[in-house]
PDB file of C-alpha atoms in Angstrom:
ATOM      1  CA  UNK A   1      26.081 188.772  -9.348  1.00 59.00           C
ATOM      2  CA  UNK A   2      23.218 186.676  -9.557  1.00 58.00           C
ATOM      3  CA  UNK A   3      22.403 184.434  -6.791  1.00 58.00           C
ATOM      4  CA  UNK A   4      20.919 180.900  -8.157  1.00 64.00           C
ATOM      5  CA  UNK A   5      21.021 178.840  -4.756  1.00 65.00           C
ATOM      6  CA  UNK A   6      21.236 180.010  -1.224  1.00 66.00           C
ATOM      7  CA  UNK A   7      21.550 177.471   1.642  1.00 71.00           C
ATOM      8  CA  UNK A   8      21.930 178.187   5.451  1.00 70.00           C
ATOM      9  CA  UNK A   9      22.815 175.581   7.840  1.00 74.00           C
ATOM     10  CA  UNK A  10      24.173 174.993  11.710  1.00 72.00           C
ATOM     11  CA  UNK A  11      27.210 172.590  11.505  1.00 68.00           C
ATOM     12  CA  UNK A  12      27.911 173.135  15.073  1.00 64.00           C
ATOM     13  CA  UNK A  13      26.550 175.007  18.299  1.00 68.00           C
ATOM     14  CA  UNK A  14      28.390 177.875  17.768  1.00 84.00           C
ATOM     15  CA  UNK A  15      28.287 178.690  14.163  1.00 89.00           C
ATOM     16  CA  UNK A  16      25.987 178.908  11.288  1.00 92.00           C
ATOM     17  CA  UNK A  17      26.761 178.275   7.397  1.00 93.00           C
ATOM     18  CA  UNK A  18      25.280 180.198   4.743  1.00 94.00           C
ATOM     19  CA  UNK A  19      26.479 178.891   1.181  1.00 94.00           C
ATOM     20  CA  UNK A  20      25.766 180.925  -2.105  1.00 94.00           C
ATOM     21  CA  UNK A  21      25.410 179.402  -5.633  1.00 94.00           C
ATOM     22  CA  UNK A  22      25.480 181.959  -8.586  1.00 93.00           C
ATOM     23  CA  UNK A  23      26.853 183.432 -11.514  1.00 92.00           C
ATOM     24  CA  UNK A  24      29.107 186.334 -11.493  1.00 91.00           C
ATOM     25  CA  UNK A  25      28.836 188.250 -15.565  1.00 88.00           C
ATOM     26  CA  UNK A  26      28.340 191.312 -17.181  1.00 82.00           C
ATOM     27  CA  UNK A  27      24.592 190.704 -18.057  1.00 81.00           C
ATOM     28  CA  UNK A  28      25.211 191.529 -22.007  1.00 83.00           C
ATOM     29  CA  UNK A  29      28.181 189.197 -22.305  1.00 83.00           C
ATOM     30  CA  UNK A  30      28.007 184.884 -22.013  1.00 87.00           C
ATOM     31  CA  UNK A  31      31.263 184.392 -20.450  1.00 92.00           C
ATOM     32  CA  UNK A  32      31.460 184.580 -16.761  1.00 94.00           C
ATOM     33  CA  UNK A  33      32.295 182.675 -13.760  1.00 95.00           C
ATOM     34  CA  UNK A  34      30.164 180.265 -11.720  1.00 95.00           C
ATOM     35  CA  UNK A  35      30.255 181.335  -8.048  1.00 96.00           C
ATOM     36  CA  UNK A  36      30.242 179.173  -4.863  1.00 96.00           C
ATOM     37  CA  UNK A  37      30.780 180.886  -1.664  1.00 96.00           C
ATOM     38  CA  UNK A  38      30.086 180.109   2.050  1.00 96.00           C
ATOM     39  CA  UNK A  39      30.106 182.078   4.807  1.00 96.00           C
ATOM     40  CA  UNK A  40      30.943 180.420   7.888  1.00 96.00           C
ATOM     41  CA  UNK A  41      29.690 182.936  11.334  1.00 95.00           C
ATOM     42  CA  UNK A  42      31.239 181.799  14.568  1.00 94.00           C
ATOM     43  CA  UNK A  43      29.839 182.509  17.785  1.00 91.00           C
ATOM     44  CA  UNK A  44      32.733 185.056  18.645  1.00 92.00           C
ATOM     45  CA  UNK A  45      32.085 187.143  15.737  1.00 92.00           C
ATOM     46  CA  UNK A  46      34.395 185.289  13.692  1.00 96.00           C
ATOM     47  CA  UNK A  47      33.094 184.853  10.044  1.00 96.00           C
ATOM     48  CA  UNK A  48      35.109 182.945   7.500  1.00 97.00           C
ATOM     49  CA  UNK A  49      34.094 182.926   3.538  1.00 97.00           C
ATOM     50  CA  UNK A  50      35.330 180.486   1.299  1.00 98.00           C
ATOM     51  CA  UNK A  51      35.326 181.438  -2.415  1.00 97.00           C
ATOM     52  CA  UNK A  52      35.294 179.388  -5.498  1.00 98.00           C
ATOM     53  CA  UNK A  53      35.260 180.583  -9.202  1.00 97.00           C
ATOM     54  CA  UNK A  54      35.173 178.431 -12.503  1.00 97.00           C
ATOM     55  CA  UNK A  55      35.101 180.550 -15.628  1.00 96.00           C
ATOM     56  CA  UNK A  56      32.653 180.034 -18.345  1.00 94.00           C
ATOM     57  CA  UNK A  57      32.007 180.768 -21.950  1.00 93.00           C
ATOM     58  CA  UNK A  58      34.666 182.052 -24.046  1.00 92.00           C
ATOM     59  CA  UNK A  59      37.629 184.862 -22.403  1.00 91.00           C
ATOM     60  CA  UNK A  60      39.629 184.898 -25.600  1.00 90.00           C
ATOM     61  CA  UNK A  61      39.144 188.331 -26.577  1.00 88.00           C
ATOM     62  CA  UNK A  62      39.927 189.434 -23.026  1.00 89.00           C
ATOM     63  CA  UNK A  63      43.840 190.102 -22.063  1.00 89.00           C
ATOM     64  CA  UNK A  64      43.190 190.049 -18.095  1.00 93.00           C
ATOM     65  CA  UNK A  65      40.711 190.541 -15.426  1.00 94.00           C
ATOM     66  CA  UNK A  66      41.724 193.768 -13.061  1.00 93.00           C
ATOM     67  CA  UNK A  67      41.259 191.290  -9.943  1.00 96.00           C
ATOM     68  CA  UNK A  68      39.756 188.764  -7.764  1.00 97.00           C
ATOM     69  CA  UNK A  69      38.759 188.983  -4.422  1.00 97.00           C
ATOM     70  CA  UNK A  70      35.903 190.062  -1.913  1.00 96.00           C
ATOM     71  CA  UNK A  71      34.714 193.854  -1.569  1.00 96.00           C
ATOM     72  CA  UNK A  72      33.096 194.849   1.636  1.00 95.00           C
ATOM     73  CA  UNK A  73      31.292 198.550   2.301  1.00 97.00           C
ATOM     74  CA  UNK A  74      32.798 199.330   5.755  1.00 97.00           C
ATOM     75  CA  UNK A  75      30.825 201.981   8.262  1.00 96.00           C
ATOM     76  CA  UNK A  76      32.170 206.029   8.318  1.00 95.00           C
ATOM     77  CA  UNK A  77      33.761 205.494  11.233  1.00 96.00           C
ATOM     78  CA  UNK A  78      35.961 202.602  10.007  1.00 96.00           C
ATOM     79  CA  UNK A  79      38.417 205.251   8.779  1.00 96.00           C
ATOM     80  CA  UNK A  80      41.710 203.970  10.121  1.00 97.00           C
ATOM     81  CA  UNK A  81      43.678 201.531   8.526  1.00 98.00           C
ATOM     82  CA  UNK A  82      46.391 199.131  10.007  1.00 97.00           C
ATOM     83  CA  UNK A  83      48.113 196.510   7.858  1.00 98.00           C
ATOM     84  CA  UNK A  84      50.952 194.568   7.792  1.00 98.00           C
ATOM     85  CA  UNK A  85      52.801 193.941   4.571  1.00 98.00           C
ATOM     86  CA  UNK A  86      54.281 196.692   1.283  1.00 98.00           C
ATOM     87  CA  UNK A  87      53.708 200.252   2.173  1.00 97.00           C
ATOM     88  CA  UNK A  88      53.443 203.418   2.695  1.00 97.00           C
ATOM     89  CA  UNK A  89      52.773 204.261  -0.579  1.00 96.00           C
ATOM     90  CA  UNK A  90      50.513 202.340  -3.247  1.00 97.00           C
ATOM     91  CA  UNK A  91      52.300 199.921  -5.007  1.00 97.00           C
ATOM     92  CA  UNK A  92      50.944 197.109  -7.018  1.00 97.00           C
ATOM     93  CA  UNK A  93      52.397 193.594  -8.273  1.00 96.00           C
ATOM     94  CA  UNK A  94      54.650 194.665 -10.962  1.00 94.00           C
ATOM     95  CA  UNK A  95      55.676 198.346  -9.071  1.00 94.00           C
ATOM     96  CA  UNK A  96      56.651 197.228  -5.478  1.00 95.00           C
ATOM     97  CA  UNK A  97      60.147 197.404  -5.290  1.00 93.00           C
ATOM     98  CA  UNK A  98      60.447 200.257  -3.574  1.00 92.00           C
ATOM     99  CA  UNK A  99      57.669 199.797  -1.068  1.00 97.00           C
ATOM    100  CA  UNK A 100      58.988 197.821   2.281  1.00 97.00           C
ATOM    101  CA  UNK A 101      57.174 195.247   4.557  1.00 97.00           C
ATOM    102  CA  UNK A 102      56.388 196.536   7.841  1.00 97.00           C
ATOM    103  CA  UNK A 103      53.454 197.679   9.794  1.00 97.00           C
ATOM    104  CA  UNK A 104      51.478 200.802   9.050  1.00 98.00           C
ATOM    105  CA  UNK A 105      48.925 203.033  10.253  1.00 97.00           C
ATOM    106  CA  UNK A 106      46.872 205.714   7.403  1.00 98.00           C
ATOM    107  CA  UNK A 107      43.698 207.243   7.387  1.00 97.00           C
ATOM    108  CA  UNK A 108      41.280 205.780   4.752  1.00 98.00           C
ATOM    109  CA  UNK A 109      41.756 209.139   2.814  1.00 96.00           C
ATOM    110  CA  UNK A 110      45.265 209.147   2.694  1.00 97.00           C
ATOM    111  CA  UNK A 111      45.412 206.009   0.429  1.00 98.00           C
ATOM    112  CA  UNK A 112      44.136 207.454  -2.156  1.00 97.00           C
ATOM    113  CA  UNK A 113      46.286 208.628  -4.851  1.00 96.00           C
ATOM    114  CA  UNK A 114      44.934 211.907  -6.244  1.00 95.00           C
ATOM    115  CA  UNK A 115      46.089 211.301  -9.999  1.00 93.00           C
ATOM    116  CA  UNK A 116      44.757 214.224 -12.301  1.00 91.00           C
ATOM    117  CA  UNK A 117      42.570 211.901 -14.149  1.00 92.00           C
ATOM    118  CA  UNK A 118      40.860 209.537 -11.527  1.00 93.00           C
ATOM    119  CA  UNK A 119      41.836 205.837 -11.944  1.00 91.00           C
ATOM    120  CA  UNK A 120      42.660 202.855 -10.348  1.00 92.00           C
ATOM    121  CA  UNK A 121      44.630 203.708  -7.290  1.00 96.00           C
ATOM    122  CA  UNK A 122      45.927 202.976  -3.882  1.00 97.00           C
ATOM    123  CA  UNK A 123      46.227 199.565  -3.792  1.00 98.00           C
ATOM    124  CA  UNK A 124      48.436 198.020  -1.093  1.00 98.00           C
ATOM    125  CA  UNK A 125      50.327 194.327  -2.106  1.00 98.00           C
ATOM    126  CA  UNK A 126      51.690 191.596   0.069  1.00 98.00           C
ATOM    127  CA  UNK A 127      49.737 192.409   3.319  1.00 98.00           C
ATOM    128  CA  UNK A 128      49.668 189.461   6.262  1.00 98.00           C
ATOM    129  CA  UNK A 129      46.402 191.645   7.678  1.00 98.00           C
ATOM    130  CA  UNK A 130      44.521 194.592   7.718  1.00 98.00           C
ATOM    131  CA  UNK A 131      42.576 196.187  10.127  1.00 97.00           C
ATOM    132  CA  UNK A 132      40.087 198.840   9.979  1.00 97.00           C
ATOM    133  CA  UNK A 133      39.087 200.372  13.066  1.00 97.00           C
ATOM    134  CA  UNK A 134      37.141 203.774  14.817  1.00 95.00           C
ATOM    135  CA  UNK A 135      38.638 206.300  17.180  1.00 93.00           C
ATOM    136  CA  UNK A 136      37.995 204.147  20.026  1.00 93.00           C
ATOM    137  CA  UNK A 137      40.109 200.970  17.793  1.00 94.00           C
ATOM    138  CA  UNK A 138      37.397 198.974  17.542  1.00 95.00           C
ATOM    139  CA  UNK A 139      36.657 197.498  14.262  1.00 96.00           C
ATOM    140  CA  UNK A 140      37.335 194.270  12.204  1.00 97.00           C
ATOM    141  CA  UNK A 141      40.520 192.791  11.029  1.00 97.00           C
ATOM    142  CA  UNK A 142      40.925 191.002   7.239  1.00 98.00           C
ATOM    143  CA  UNK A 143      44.072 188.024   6.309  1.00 97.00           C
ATOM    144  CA  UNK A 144      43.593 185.924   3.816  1.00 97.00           C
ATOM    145  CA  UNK A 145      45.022 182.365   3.428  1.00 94.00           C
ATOM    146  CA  UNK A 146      47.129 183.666   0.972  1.00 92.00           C
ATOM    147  CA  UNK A 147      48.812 187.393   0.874  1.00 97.00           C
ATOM    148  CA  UNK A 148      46.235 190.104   0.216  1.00 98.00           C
ATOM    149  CA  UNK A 149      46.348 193.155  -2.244  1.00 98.00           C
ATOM    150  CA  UNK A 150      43.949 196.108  -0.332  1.00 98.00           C
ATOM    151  CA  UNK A 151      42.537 199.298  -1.572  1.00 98.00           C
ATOM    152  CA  UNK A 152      40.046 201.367   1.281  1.00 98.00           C
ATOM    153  CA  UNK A 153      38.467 204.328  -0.277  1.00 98.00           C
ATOM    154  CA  UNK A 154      35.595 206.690   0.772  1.00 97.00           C
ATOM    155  CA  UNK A 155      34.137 206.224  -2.681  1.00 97.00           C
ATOM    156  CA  UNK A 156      33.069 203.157  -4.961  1.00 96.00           C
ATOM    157  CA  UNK A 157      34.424 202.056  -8.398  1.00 93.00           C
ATOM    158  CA  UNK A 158      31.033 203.287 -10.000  1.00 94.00           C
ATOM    159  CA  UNK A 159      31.998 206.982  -8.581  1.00 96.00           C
ATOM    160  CA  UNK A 160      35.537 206.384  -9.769  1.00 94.00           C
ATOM    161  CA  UNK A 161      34.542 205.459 -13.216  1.00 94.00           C
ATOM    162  CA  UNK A 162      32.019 208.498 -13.481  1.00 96.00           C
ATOM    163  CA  UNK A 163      34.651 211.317 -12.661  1.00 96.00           C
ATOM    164  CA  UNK A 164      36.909 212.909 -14.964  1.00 95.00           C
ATOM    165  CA  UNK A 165      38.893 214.931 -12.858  1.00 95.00           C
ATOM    166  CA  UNK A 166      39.727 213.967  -9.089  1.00 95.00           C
ATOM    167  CA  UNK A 167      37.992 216.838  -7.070  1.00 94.00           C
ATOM    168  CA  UNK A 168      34.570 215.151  -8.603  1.00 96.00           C
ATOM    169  CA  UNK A 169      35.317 212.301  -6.135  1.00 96.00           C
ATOM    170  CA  UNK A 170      32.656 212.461  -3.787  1.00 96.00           C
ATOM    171  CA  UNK A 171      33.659 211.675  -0.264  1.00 96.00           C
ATOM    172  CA  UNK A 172      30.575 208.702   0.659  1.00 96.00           C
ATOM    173  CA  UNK A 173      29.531 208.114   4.162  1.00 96.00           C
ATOM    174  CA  UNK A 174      31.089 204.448   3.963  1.00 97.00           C
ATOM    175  CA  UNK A 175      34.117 203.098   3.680  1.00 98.00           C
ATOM    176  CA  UNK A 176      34.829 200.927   0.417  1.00 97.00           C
ATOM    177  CA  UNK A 177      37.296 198.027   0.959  1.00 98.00           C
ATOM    178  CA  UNK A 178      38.741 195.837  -2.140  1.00 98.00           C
ATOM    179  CA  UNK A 179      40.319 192.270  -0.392  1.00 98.00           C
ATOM    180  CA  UNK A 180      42.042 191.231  -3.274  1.00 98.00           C
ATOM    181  CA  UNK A 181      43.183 187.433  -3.615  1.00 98.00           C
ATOM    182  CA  UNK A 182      45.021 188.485  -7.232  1.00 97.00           C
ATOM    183  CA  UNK A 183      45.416 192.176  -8.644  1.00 97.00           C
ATOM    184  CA  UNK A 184      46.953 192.970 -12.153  1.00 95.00           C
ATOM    185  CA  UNK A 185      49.942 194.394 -12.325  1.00 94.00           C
ATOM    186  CA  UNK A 186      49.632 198.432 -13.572  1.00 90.00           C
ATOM    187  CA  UNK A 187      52.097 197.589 -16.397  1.00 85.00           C
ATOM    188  CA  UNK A 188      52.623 200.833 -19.060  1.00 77.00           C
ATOM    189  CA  UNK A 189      49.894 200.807 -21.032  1.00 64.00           C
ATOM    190  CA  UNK A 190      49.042 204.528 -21.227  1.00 65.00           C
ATOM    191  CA  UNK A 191      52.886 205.315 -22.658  1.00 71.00           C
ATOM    192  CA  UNK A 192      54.308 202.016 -23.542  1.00 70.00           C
ATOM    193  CA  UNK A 193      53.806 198.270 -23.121  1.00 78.00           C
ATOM    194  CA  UNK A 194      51.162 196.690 -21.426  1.00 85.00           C
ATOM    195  CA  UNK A 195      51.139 194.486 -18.270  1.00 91.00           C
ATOM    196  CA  UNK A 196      53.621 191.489 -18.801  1.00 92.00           C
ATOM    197  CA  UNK A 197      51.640 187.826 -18.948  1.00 93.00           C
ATOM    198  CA  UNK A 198      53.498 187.249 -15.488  1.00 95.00           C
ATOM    199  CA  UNK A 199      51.345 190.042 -13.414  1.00 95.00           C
ATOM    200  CA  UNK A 200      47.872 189.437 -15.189  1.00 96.00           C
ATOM    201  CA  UNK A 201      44.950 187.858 -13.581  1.00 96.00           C
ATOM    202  CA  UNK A 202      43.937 184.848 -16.055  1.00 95.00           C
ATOM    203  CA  UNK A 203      41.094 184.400 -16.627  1.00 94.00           C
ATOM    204  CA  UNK A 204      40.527 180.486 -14.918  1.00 95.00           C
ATOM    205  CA  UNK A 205      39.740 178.865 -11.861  1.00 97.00           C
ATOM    206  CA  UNK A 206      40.329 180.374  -8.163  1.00 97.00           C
ATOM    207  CA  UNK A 207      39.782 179.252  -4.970  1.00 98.00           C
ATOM    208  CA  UNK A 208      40.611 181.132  -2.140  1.00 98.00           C
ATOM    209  CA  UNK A 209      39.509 182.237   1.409  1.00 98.00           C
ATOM    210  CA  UNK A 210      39.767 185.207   3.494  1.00 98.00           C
ATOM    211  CA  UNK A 211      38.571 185.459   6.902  1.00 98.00           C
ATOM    212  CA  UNK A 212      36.918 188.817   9.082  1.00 97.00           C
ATOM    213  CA  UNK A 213      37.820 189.231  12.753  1.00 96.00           C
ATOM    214  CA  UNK A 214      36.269 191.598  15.220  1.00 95.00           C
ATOM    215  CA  UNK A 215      38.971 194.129  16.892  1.00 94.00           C
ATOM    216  CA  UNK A 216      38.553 195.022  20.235  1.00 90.00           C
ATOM    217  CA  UNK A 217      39.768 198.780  21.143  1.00 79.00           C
ATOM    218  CA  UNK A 218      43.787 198.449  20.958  1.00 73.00           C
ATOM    219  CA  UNK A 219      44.050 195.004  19.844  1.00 78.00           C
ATOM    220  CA  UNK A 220      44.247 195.241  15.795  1.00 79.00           C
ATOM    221  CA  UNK A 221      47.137 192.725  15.665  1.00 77.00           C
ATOM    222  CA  UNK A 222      50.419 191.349  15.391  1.00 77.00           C
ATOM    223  CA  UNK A 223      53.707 193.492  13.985  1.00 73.00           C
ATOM    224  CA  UNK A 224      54.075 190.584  11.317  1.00 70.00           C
TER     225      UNK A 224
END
């Protein structure tokens, strides 16, 4: 991501504005996406980012972007996870039929899903919220203005791509969090047909907001 404009500003007594102007593009490729993004920090903690993505140069040779959405790198203790929406399991746009709404509770290292060959893994679809808190329950809570798709993992996508075998994982002293406004669906690629046009991520314009709460011990939020 390359940042091309950065503005900060105090719209009211209690809050500041910081808004973002970039690009967002593999640097060897010309298509990419034009970024705008603000950040809106109330004085309770409260910080609200508004997203918006317009795609440029030419996608045609690409079938689907993996996702959109905001990743955040959480602290170690941030290892408990409570979200309503699909679960317990992973399950994804076009495999979620046999995971249920309700509320949840994991530790950041049970979501992963220890596949043989490390991939893409984990994710959670349809959540209202998620919360990720310490041992005290203090931490910060994620919704989105739209349902989210959520993967937490103790290591980053770069660490993902790198192994070949899951025990070469490393298990990081953060906590990597994926808030996903759109995920493509896993489809059957490896053994069959790929993702169906109905669960891929076009490539074209997206707005979309998701906004961060601080969680007082005990008070991660609402069963639905």
């Amino acid at each position: 991501f390359r940042a091309d404009d950065v503005c900060v500003s105090q719209p009211a007594s209690d809050r500041v504005e910081v808004a973002v102007t970039g690009r967002l593009a593999p640097p060897m490729f010309d298509h990419g996406f034009a970024v705008e993004q603000t950040a809106t920090v109330a004085g309770d903690g409260t910080v609200d980012f508004e997203i918006d993505l317009e795609p440029e140069g030419d996608f045609s040779d690409l079938l689907t972007l993996p996702r959109i959405g905001l990743d955040l790198t959480l602290g170690d203790d941030f290892d408990r996870a409570t979200w309503v929406g699909r679960g317990p399991g992973e399950c994804y746009p076009d495999s979620k039929r046999a995971a249920t709404v309700g509320r949840y509770e994991s530790d950041v290292a049970d979501l992963h899903t220890p596949y043989v060959y490390p991939q893409e893994n984990g994710n959670r679809t349809d959540v209202r919220w998620v919360a990720f808190t310490d041992d005290r329950g203090v931490g910060v809570r994620a919704r989105g203005d739209d349902r989210l798709d959520v993967t937490a993992h103790r290591y980053t996508t770069a660490d993902l791509l790198d192994a070949t075998h899951d025990p070469e994982l490393p298990t990081r002293d953060s906590v990597s969090v994926s808030l996903d406004h759109r995920v493509c669906g896993l489809g059957t690629g490896s053994c069959g047909p790929t993702t169906r046009p109905e669960y891929r991520v076009e490539p074209e314009e997206y707005a979309f907001s998701v906004r961060l709460e601080p969680v007082a011990s005990g008070g991660v939020g609402p069963d639905r």
